[in-house]
Amino acid sequence: MGVVLNIENGKREPASIKDLIDLTAADMGRVNELILSKAGSDVEMIPEVANHLISSGGKRLRPMLTLAAAQMFGYAGEGHVKLATSVEFMHTATLLHDDVVDESGMRRGKKTARMIWGNQASVLVGDFLLGQAFRMMVDVGSLEALDILSSAASIIAEGEVMQLAAAKNLETTEDEHFAVIKAKTAALFSAAAEVGPVIAQATRNDRAALRSYGMNLGLAFQLIDDALDYGGTSKDLGKNVGDDFREGKVTLPVILAYRRGTKAERTFWKRAIEDNVVDDAGLEKAIGLMTRHGAIADTIGRARHFGEIARDALAPLEETPQKSALIDVIDFCISRVN
């Protein structure tokens, strides 16, 4: 189902985050140990639900950003491991909550926790992981890092409510959609990148650079996800292709195709998104309309724009292996559409 997206001219080496993985490997080993330790509980269902998602093969990109950003400024303590683990727990909690709100059946190629244990268990285990995340933040002893991550948690929740309020609303503007993904996705990328230089006691300019890098990387990342839902593979997405369409999500490709469409095409979108009249034939038609109106290509173009802002944010910083690896992450996120 879907079309293959390939918008590059000529052949290029595929983008990779190998350098980031290599640079953070030792610290990520400690993060993974801490994840298993802190996801434990005497309440049997908690580790079962948590480990179902934690062990399901995510790249752990966000905690790696925290570790690399701390290394970049010469941090030599232990706090970055706890903060990176906190970031991963926050991310895992939002996935557990998201799957309940979205009524999702698949996540990273496996049944979602809600399909196995139910909605109540998914929500409550997500809450447990958030609690553990905040305990680790307090352990680190940096009020500024605690402020950044706790603010991000609040912003993410606001983003969820904003998305719920805008659900199935085809009159959603591009700016309104960016506000949602900035809160829902980009805020955690931004916080994950910023707390590294914060605990390394880097300058305010350095902190601002990593904050901007993370925010714009997160925007690019989510826009590529939006595009992949209509032209990627389940392997790329970690969920079924077309899930956004089936769930009636108003993402950027839908917004652009709806606004650029004819009256008859808008009627199709209203039936599909607002009335939830969806099937495989409808998904094929949706992809065809998006292709006709350049909606997928323009979504990728927006992602590239935010990727360039992220790259420019790092430009003034000293050349280090970590800086190079963080730049590779931008290329990797966008190259998923090829």
Tab-separated table of C-alpha atoms in Angstrom:
chain	number	residue	atom	x	y	z
A	1	MET	CA	0.000	0.000	0.000
A	2	GLY	CA	1.279	3.448	-0.818
A	3	VAL	CA	3.943	4.882	-3.076
A	4	VAL	CA	7.690	4.821	-2.791
A	5	LEU	CA	9.102	8.224	-1.978
A	6	ASN	CA	12.397	9.067	-3.632
A	7	ILE	CA	13.037	12.747	-4.083
A	8	GLU	CA	16.817	12.739	-4.445
A	9	ASN	CA	18.513	13.174	-7.799
A	10	GLY	CA	21.304	10.699	-8.380
A	11	LYS	CA	22.758	8.287	-5.856
A	12	ARG	CA	24.057	9.260	-2.450
A	13	GLU	CA	25.482	7.375	0.464
A	14	PRO	CA	22.595	6.594	2.815
A	15	ALA	CA	22.527	8.809	5.889
A	16	SER	CA	23.424	7.069	9.129
A	17	ILE	CA	23.532	7.688	12.866
A	18	LYS	CA	26.386	5.182	13.297
A	19	ASP	CA	28.753	7.852	14.639
A	20	LEU	CA	26.181	8.942	17.232
A	21	ILE	CA	25.630	5.325	18.271
A	22	ASP	CA	29.386	4.710	18.544
A	23	LEU	CA	30.059	7.907	20.525
A	24	THR	CA	27.300	7.192	23.035
A	25	ALA	CA	27.609	3.374	23.163
A	26	ALA	CA	29.235	3.130	26.608
A	27	ASP	CA	26.832	5.632	28.173
A	28	MET	CA	23.844	4.023	26.419
A	29	GLY	CA	24.824	0.717	27.993
A	30	ARG	CA	24.416	2.390	31.388
A	31	VAL	CA	21.160	4.026	30.265
A	32	ASN	CA	19.764	0.641	29.226
A	33	GLU	CA	20.708	-0.866	32.595
A	34	LEU	CA	19.011	2.043	34.369
A	35	ILE	CA	15.911	1.691	32.181
A	36	LEU	CA	15.522	-1.947	33.197
A	37	SER	CA	16.167	-1.122	36.852
A	38	LYS	CA	13.775	1.832	37.055
A	39	ALA	CA	11.025	0.094	35.054
A	40	GLY	CA	10.954	-2.599	37.739
A	41	SER	CA	8.221	-2.803	40.342
A	42	ASP	CA	6.695	-5.264	42.804
A	43	VAL	CA	3.440	-4.676	40.927
A	44	GLU	CA	3.773	-7.399	38.303
A	45	MET	CA	1.921	-5.684	35.469
A	46	ILE	CA	4.124	-2.552	35.529
A	47	PRO	CA	7.366	-4.140	34.254
A	48	GLU	CA	5.377	-6.336	31.844
A	49	VAL	CA	3.719	-3.365	30.140
A	50	ALA	CA	6.798	-1.108	30.311
A	51	ASN	CA	9.200	-3.726	28.953
A	52	HIS	CA	6.804	-4.621	26.133
A	53	LEU	CA	7.409	-1.183	24.636
A	54	ILE	CA	10.915	-0.520	25.968
A	55	SER	CA	12.258	-3.743	24.436
A	56	SER	CA	10.487	-3.364	21.103
A	57	GLY	CA	13.375	-1.974	19.109
A	58	GLY	CA	13.148	1.834	19.192
A	59	LYS	CA	16.329	3.676	18.210
A	60	ARG	CA	16.530	5.572	21.528
A	61	LEU	CA	17.434	8.673	19.535
A	62	ARG	CA	16.330	11.185	22.163
A	63	PRO	CA	18.520	9.862	25.020
A	64	MET	CA	21.457	9.636	22.621
A	65	LEU	CA	20.989	13.350	21.896
A	66	THR	CA	21.239	14.077	25.643
A	67	LEU	CA	24.403	12.003	26.011
A	68	ALA	CA	26.124	13.438	22.926
A	69	ALA	CA	25.205	17.015	23.857
A	70	ALA	CA	26.676	16.548	27.356
A	71	GLN	CA	29.856	14.950	25.940
A	72	MET	CA	30.167	17.809	23.445
A	73	PHE	CA	30.852	20.252	26.277
A	74	GLY	CA	33.148	18.008	28.275
A	75	TYR	CA	30.713	16.781	30.915
A	76	ALA	CA	32.387	14.175	33.115
A	77	GLY	CA	29.771	13.398	35.782
A	78	GLU	CA	26.995	10.819	36.088
A	79	GLY	CA	23.954	13.050	35.642
A	80	HIS	CA	23.702	12.757	31.871
A	81	VAL	CA	22.889	9.028	32.159
A	82	LYS	CA	19.984	9.704	34.528
A	83	LEU	CA	18.708	12.585	32.405
A	84	ALA	CA	18.937	10.484	29.241
A	85	THR	CA	16.968	7.722	30.972
A	86	SER	CA	14.405	10.302	32.113
A	87	VAL	CA	14.040	11.481	28.506
A	88	GLU	CA	13.454	7.915	27.292
A	89	PHE	CA	10.873	7.288	30.032
A	90	MET	CA	9.059	10.496	29.100
A	91	HIS	CA	9.022	9.387	25.468
A	92	THR	CA	7.811	5.876	26.352
A	93	ALA	CA	5.062	7.307	28.568
A	94	THR	CA	3.817	9.549	25.756
A	95	LEU	CA	3.735	6.553	23.378
A	96	LEU	CA	1.664	4.543	25.858
A	97	HIS	CA	-0.730	7.475	26.267
A	98	ASP	CA	-0.785	8.264	22.521
A	99	ASP	CA	-1.779	4.729	21.599
A	100	VAL	CA	-4.762	4.950	23.940
A	101	VAL	CA	-5.880	8.344	22.625
A	102	ASP	CA	-5.382	7.268	18.997
A	103	GLU	CA	-6.814	3.759	19.566
A	104	SER	CA	-3.725	2.373	17.815
A	105	GLY	CA	-3.330	-1.356	17.273
A	106	MET	CA	0.328	-1.550	16.243
A	107	ARG	CA	3.542	0.068	17.487
A	108	ARG	CA	7.012	-0.833	16.122
A	109	GLY	CA	5.641	-3.919	14.425
A	110	LYS	CA	4.023	-5.328	17.589
A	111	LYS	CA	0.599	-5.109	19.161
A	112	THR	CA	0.322	-2.007	21.304
A	113	ALA	CA	0.237	-2.421	25.076
A	114	ARG	CA	-3.399	-1.311	25.109
A	115	MET	CA	-4.322	-4.219	22.820
A	116	ILE	CA	-2.761	-6.706	25.262
A	117	TRP	CA	-3.383	-5.218	28.718
A	118	GLY	CA	-6.068	-2.631	28.026
A	119	ASN	CA	-6.286	1.153	28.035
A	120	GLN	CA	-6.282	1.560	31.806
A	121	ALA	CA	-3.013	-0.347	32.255
A	122	SER	CA	-1.337	1.596	29.431
A	123	VAL	CA	-2.272	4.971	30.918
A	124	LEU	CA	-1.295	4.037	34.469
A	125	VAL	CA	2.047	2.476	33.505
A	126	GLY	CA	2.771	5.614	31.456
A	127	ASP	CA	2.104	7.632	34.613
A	128	PHE	CA	4.469	5.349	36.576
A	129	LEU	CA	7.254	5.931	34.041
A	130	LEU	CA	6.726	9.697	34.220
A	131	GLY	CA	7.026	9.495	37.996
A	132	GLN	CA	10.262	7.534	37.718
A	133	ALA	CA	11.575	10.066	35.193
A	134	PHE	CA	11.006	12.939	37.623
A	135	ARG	CA	12.637	11.042	40.489
A	136	MET	CA	15.785	10.640	38.382
A	137	MET	CA	15.752	14.309	37.416
A	138	VAL	CA	15.639	15.243	41.095
A	139	ASP	CA	18.530	12.833	41.797
A	140	VAL	CA	20.702	14.758	39.307
A	141	GLY	CA	20.318	17.897	41.407
A	142	SER	CA	20.135	20.412	38.569
A	143	LEU	CA	17.143	22.708	39.037
A	144	GLU	CA	17.625	24.082	35.535
A	145	ALA	CA	17.576	20.615	33.937
A	146	LEU	CA	14.508	19.748	36.043
A	147	ASP	CA	12.818	22.954	34.875
A	148	ILE	CA	13.555	22.213	31.197
A	149	LEU	CA	12.276	18.628	31.285
A	150	SER	CA	9.263	19.316	33.504
A	151	SER	CA	8.280	22.200	31.211
A	152	ALA	CA	8.588	19.845	28.247
A	153	ALA	CA	6.290	17.330	29.963
A	154	SER	CA	3.665	20.042	30.410
A	155	ILE	CA	4.033	21.247	26.806
A	156	ILE	CA	3.692	17.680	25.465
A	157	ALA	CA	0.432	17.258	27.380
A	158	GLU	CA	-0.812	20.584	25.983
A	159	GLY	CA	0.070	19.345	22.496
A	160	GLU	CA	-1.963	16.192	23.047
A	161	VAL	CA	-4.991	18.237	24.085
A	162	MET	CA	-4.495	20.616	21.138
A	163	GLN	CA	-4.441	17.628	18.781
A	164	LEU	CA	-7.565	16.197	20.407
A	165	ALA	CA	-9.372	19.537	20.055
A	166	ALA	CA	-8.388	19.737	16.368
A	167	ALA	CA	-9.180	16.083	15.630
A	168	LYS	CA	-10.856	15.544	12.246
A	169	ASN	CA	-10.982	19.316	11.648
A	170	LEU	CA	-10.070	19.822	7.991
A	171	GLU	CA	-10.076	23.593	8.474
A	172	THR	CA	-6.911	23.245	10.597
A	173	THR	CA	-4.276	25.633	9.241
A	174	GLU	CA	-0.655	24.831	8.603
A	175	ASP	CA	0.355	27.127	11.474
A	176	GLU	CA	-2.044	25.358	13.842
A	177	HIS	CA	-0.613	21.985	12.829
A	178	PHE	CA	2.946	23.222	13.419
A	179	ALA	CA	1.892	24.395	16.890
A	180	VAL	CA	0.660	20.858	17.665
A	181	ILE	CA	3.778	19.028	16.462
A	182	LYS	CA	6.035	21.619	18.073
A	183	ALA	CA	4.411	20.763	21.402
A	184	LYS	CA	3.810	17.035	20.908
A	185	THR	CA	7.111	16.003	19.325
A	186	ALA	CA	9.649	18.799	19.016
A	187	ALA	CA	9.498	19.939	22.668
A	188	LEU	CA	11.038	16.671	23.896
A	189	PHE	CA	13.753	16.703	21.211
A	190	SER	CA	14.565	20.268	22.261
A	191	ALA	CA	14.676	19.477	25.978
A	192	ALA	CA	16.724	16.311	25.380
A	193	ALA	CA	19.351	18.303	23.492
A	194	GLU	CA	19.393	21.285	25.862
A	195	VAL	CA	19.871	19.485	29.198
A	196	GLY	CA	23.253	18.151	28.028
A	197	PRO	CA	24.975	21.533	27.868
A	198	VAL	CA	23.037	22.661	30.953
A	199	ILE	CA	24.592	20.035	33.247
A	200	ALA	CA	27.953	20.587	31.524
A	201	GLN	CA	27.621	24.263	32.559
A	202	ALA	CA	28.047	25.449	28.979
A	203	THR	CA	27.371	29.071	28.020
A	204	ARG	CA	23.871	30.421	27.442
A	205	ASN	CA	24.621	30.687	23.722
A	206	ASP	CA	25.637	27.034	23.605
A	207	ARG	CA	22.468	26.006	25.443
A	208	ALA	CA	20.347	28.092	23.068
A	209	ALA	CA	22.075	26.482	20.070
A	210	LEU	CA	21.246	22.956	21.265
A	211	ARG	CA	17.703	23.990	22.206
A	212	SER	CA	17.117	25.370	18.694
A	213	TYR	CA	18.778	22.339	17.111
A	214	GLY	CA	16.512	19.949	19.014
A	215	MET	CA	13.332	21.907	18.328
A	216	ASN	CA	13.901	22.097	14.582
A	217	LEU	CA	15.136	18.509	14.367
A	218	GLY	CA	11.918	17.426	16.102
A	219	LEU	CA	9.780	19.389	13.642
A	220	ALA	CA	11.632	17.850	10.694
A	221	PHE	CA	11.335	14.371	12.240
A	222	GLN	CA	7.564	14.628	12.694
A	223	LEU	CA	6.936	16.059	9.218
A	224	ILE	CA	8.832	13.139	7.679
A	225	ASP	CA	6.646	10.791	9.752
A	226	ASP	CA	3.590	12.619	8.366
A	227	ALA	CA	4.848	12.048	4.824
A	228	LEU	CA	5.828	8.418	5.420
A	229	ASP	CA	2.326	7.524	6.544
A	230	TYR	CA	1.244	7.994	2.933
A	231	GLY	CA	4.371	6.796	1.148
A	232	GLY	CA	6.600	4.778	3.434
A	233	THR	CA	6.718	1.230	4.732
A	234	SER	CA	5.709	-0.272	8.070
A	235	LYS	CA	9.437	-0.807	8.770
A	236	ASP	CA	10.141	2.931	8.322
A	237	LEU	CA	7.215	3.978	10.475
A	238	GLY	CA	7.112	1.359	13.200
A	239	LYS	CA	3.349	1.177	12.612
A	240	ASN	CA	1.016	0.332	9.748
A	241	VAL	CA	1.211	2.572	6.680
A	242	GLY	CA	-1.990	4.592	6.405
A	243	ASP	CA	-2.734	4.524	10.150
A	244	ASP	CA	-3.007	8.328	10.258
A	245	PHE	CA	-5.585	8.159	7.457
A	246	ARG	CA	-7.584	5.363	9.106
A	247	GLU	CA	-7.554	7.233	12.436
A	248	GLY	CA	-8.739	10.439	10.759
A	249	LYS	CA	-5.629	12.412	11.692
A	250	VAL	CA	-5.304	15.811	10.045
A	251	THR	CA	-1.576	15.904	9.264
A	252	LEU	CA	0.231	18.298	6.932
A	253	PRO	CA	-0.188	16.215	3.724
A	254	VAL	CA	-3.953	16.130	4.384
A	255	ILE	CA	-4.095	19.860	5.143
A	256	LEU	CA	-2.270	20.750	1.914
A	257	ALA	CA	-4.218	18.311	-0.302
A	258	TYR	CA	-7.549	19.484	1.142
A	259	ARG	CA	-6.787	23.182	0.705
A	260	ARG	CA	-5.487	22.710	-2.853
A	261	GLY	CA	-8.271	20.343	-3.927
A	262	THR	CA	-11.423	20.834	-5.958
A	263	LYS	CA	-14.877	20.915	-4.385
A	264	ALA	CA	-15.354	17.213	-5.213
A	265	GLU	CA	-11.982	16.354	-3.706
A	266	ARG	CA	-12.830	18.235	-0.523
A	267	THR	CA	-16.031	16.189	-0.311
A	268	PHE	CA	-13.895	13.017	-0.452
A	269	TRP	CA	-11.672	14.302	2.363
A	270	LYS	CA	-14.686	15.202	4.514
A	271	ARG	CA	-16.162	11.715	4.068
A	272	ALA	CA	-12.817	10.067	4.824
A	273	ILE	CA	-11.594	12.203	7.727
A	274	GLU	CA	-14.705	13.677	9.322
A	275	ASP	CA	-17.120	10.775	8.686
A	276	ASN	CA	-14.429	8.067	8.956
A	277	VAL	CA	-15.394	6.387	5.669
A	278	VAL	CA	-12.027	4.761	4.998
A	279	ASP	CA	-10.776	1.630	3.247
A	280	ASP	CA	-7.780	0.589	1.130
A	281	ALA	CA	-9.314	2.131	-1.986
A	282	GLY	CA	-9.811	5.386	-0.089
A	283	LEU	CA	-6.171	5.347	1.031
A	284	GLU	CA	-5.044	4.864	-2.578
A	285	LYS	CA	-7.234	7.782	-3.644
A	286	ALA	CA	-5.866	9.942	-0.819
A	287	ILE	CA	-2.300	9.198	-1.906
A	288	GLY	CA	-3.221	9.999	-5.503
A	289	LEU	CA	-4.686	13.380	-4.524
A	290	MET	CA	-1.661	14.208	-2.384
A	291	THR	CA	0.648	13.343	-5.261
A	292	ARG	CA	-1.408	15.424	-7.718
A	293	HIS	CA	-1.273	18.494	-5.471
A	294	GLY	CA	2.340	18.079	-4.332
A	295	ALA	CA	1.274	17.652	-0.707
A	296	ILE	CA	3.763	14.910	0.198
A	297	ALA	CA	6.654	16.576	-1.631
A	298	ASP	CA	5.888	19.912	0.033
A	299	THR	CA	5.675	18.264	3.466
A	300	ILE	CA	9.161	16.867	2.861
A	301	GLY	CA	10.248	20.319	1.695
A	302	ARG	CA	9.058	21.828	4.974
A	303	ALA	CA	10.993	19.124	6.834
A	304	ARG	CA	14.158	19.979	4.907
A	305	HIS	CA	13.655	23.639	5.829
A	306	PHE	CA	13.539	22.846	9.541
A	307	GLY	CA	16.500	20.516	9.078
A	308	GLU	CA	18.532	23.410	7.685
A	309	ILE	CA	17.582	25.602	10.655
A	310	ALA	CA	18.786	22.811	12.970
A	311	ARG	CA	22.054	22.605	11.020
A	312	ASP	CA	22.539	26.384	11.180
A	313	ALA	CA	21.925	26.349	14.947
A	314	LEU	CA	25.009	24.162	15.417
A	315	ALA	CA	27.160	26.032	12.883
A	316	PRO	CA	28.868	28.477	15.321
A	317	LEU	CA	29.875	25.709	17.751
A	318	GLU	CA	33.354	24.244	17.928
A	319	GLU	CA	33.990	21.310	15.599
A	320	THR	CA	33.798	18.077	17.612
A	321	PRO	CA	32.917	14.460	16.785
A	322	GLN	CA	29.660	14.998	18.683
A	323	LYS	CA	28.724	18.031	16.595
A	324	SER	CA	29.361	16.056	13.402
A	325	ALA	CA	27.252	13.170	14.715
A	326	LEU	CA	24.372	15.508	15.606
A	327	ILE	CA	24.431	16.919	12.070
A	328	ASP	CA	24.274	13.345	10.725
A	329	VAL	CA	21.050	12.886	12.711
A	330	ILE	CA	19.389	15.635	10.640
A	331	ASP	CA	20.320	13.896	7.389
A	332	PHE	CA	19.236	10.523	8.774
A	333	CYS	CA	15.801	11.801	9.825
A	334	ILE	CA	15.100	13.293	6.416
A	335	SER	CA	16.646	10.410	4.438
A	336	ARG	CA	13.944	8.066	5.734
A	337	VAL	CA	11.780	9.180	2.795
A	338	ASN	CA	14.177	7.826	0.170
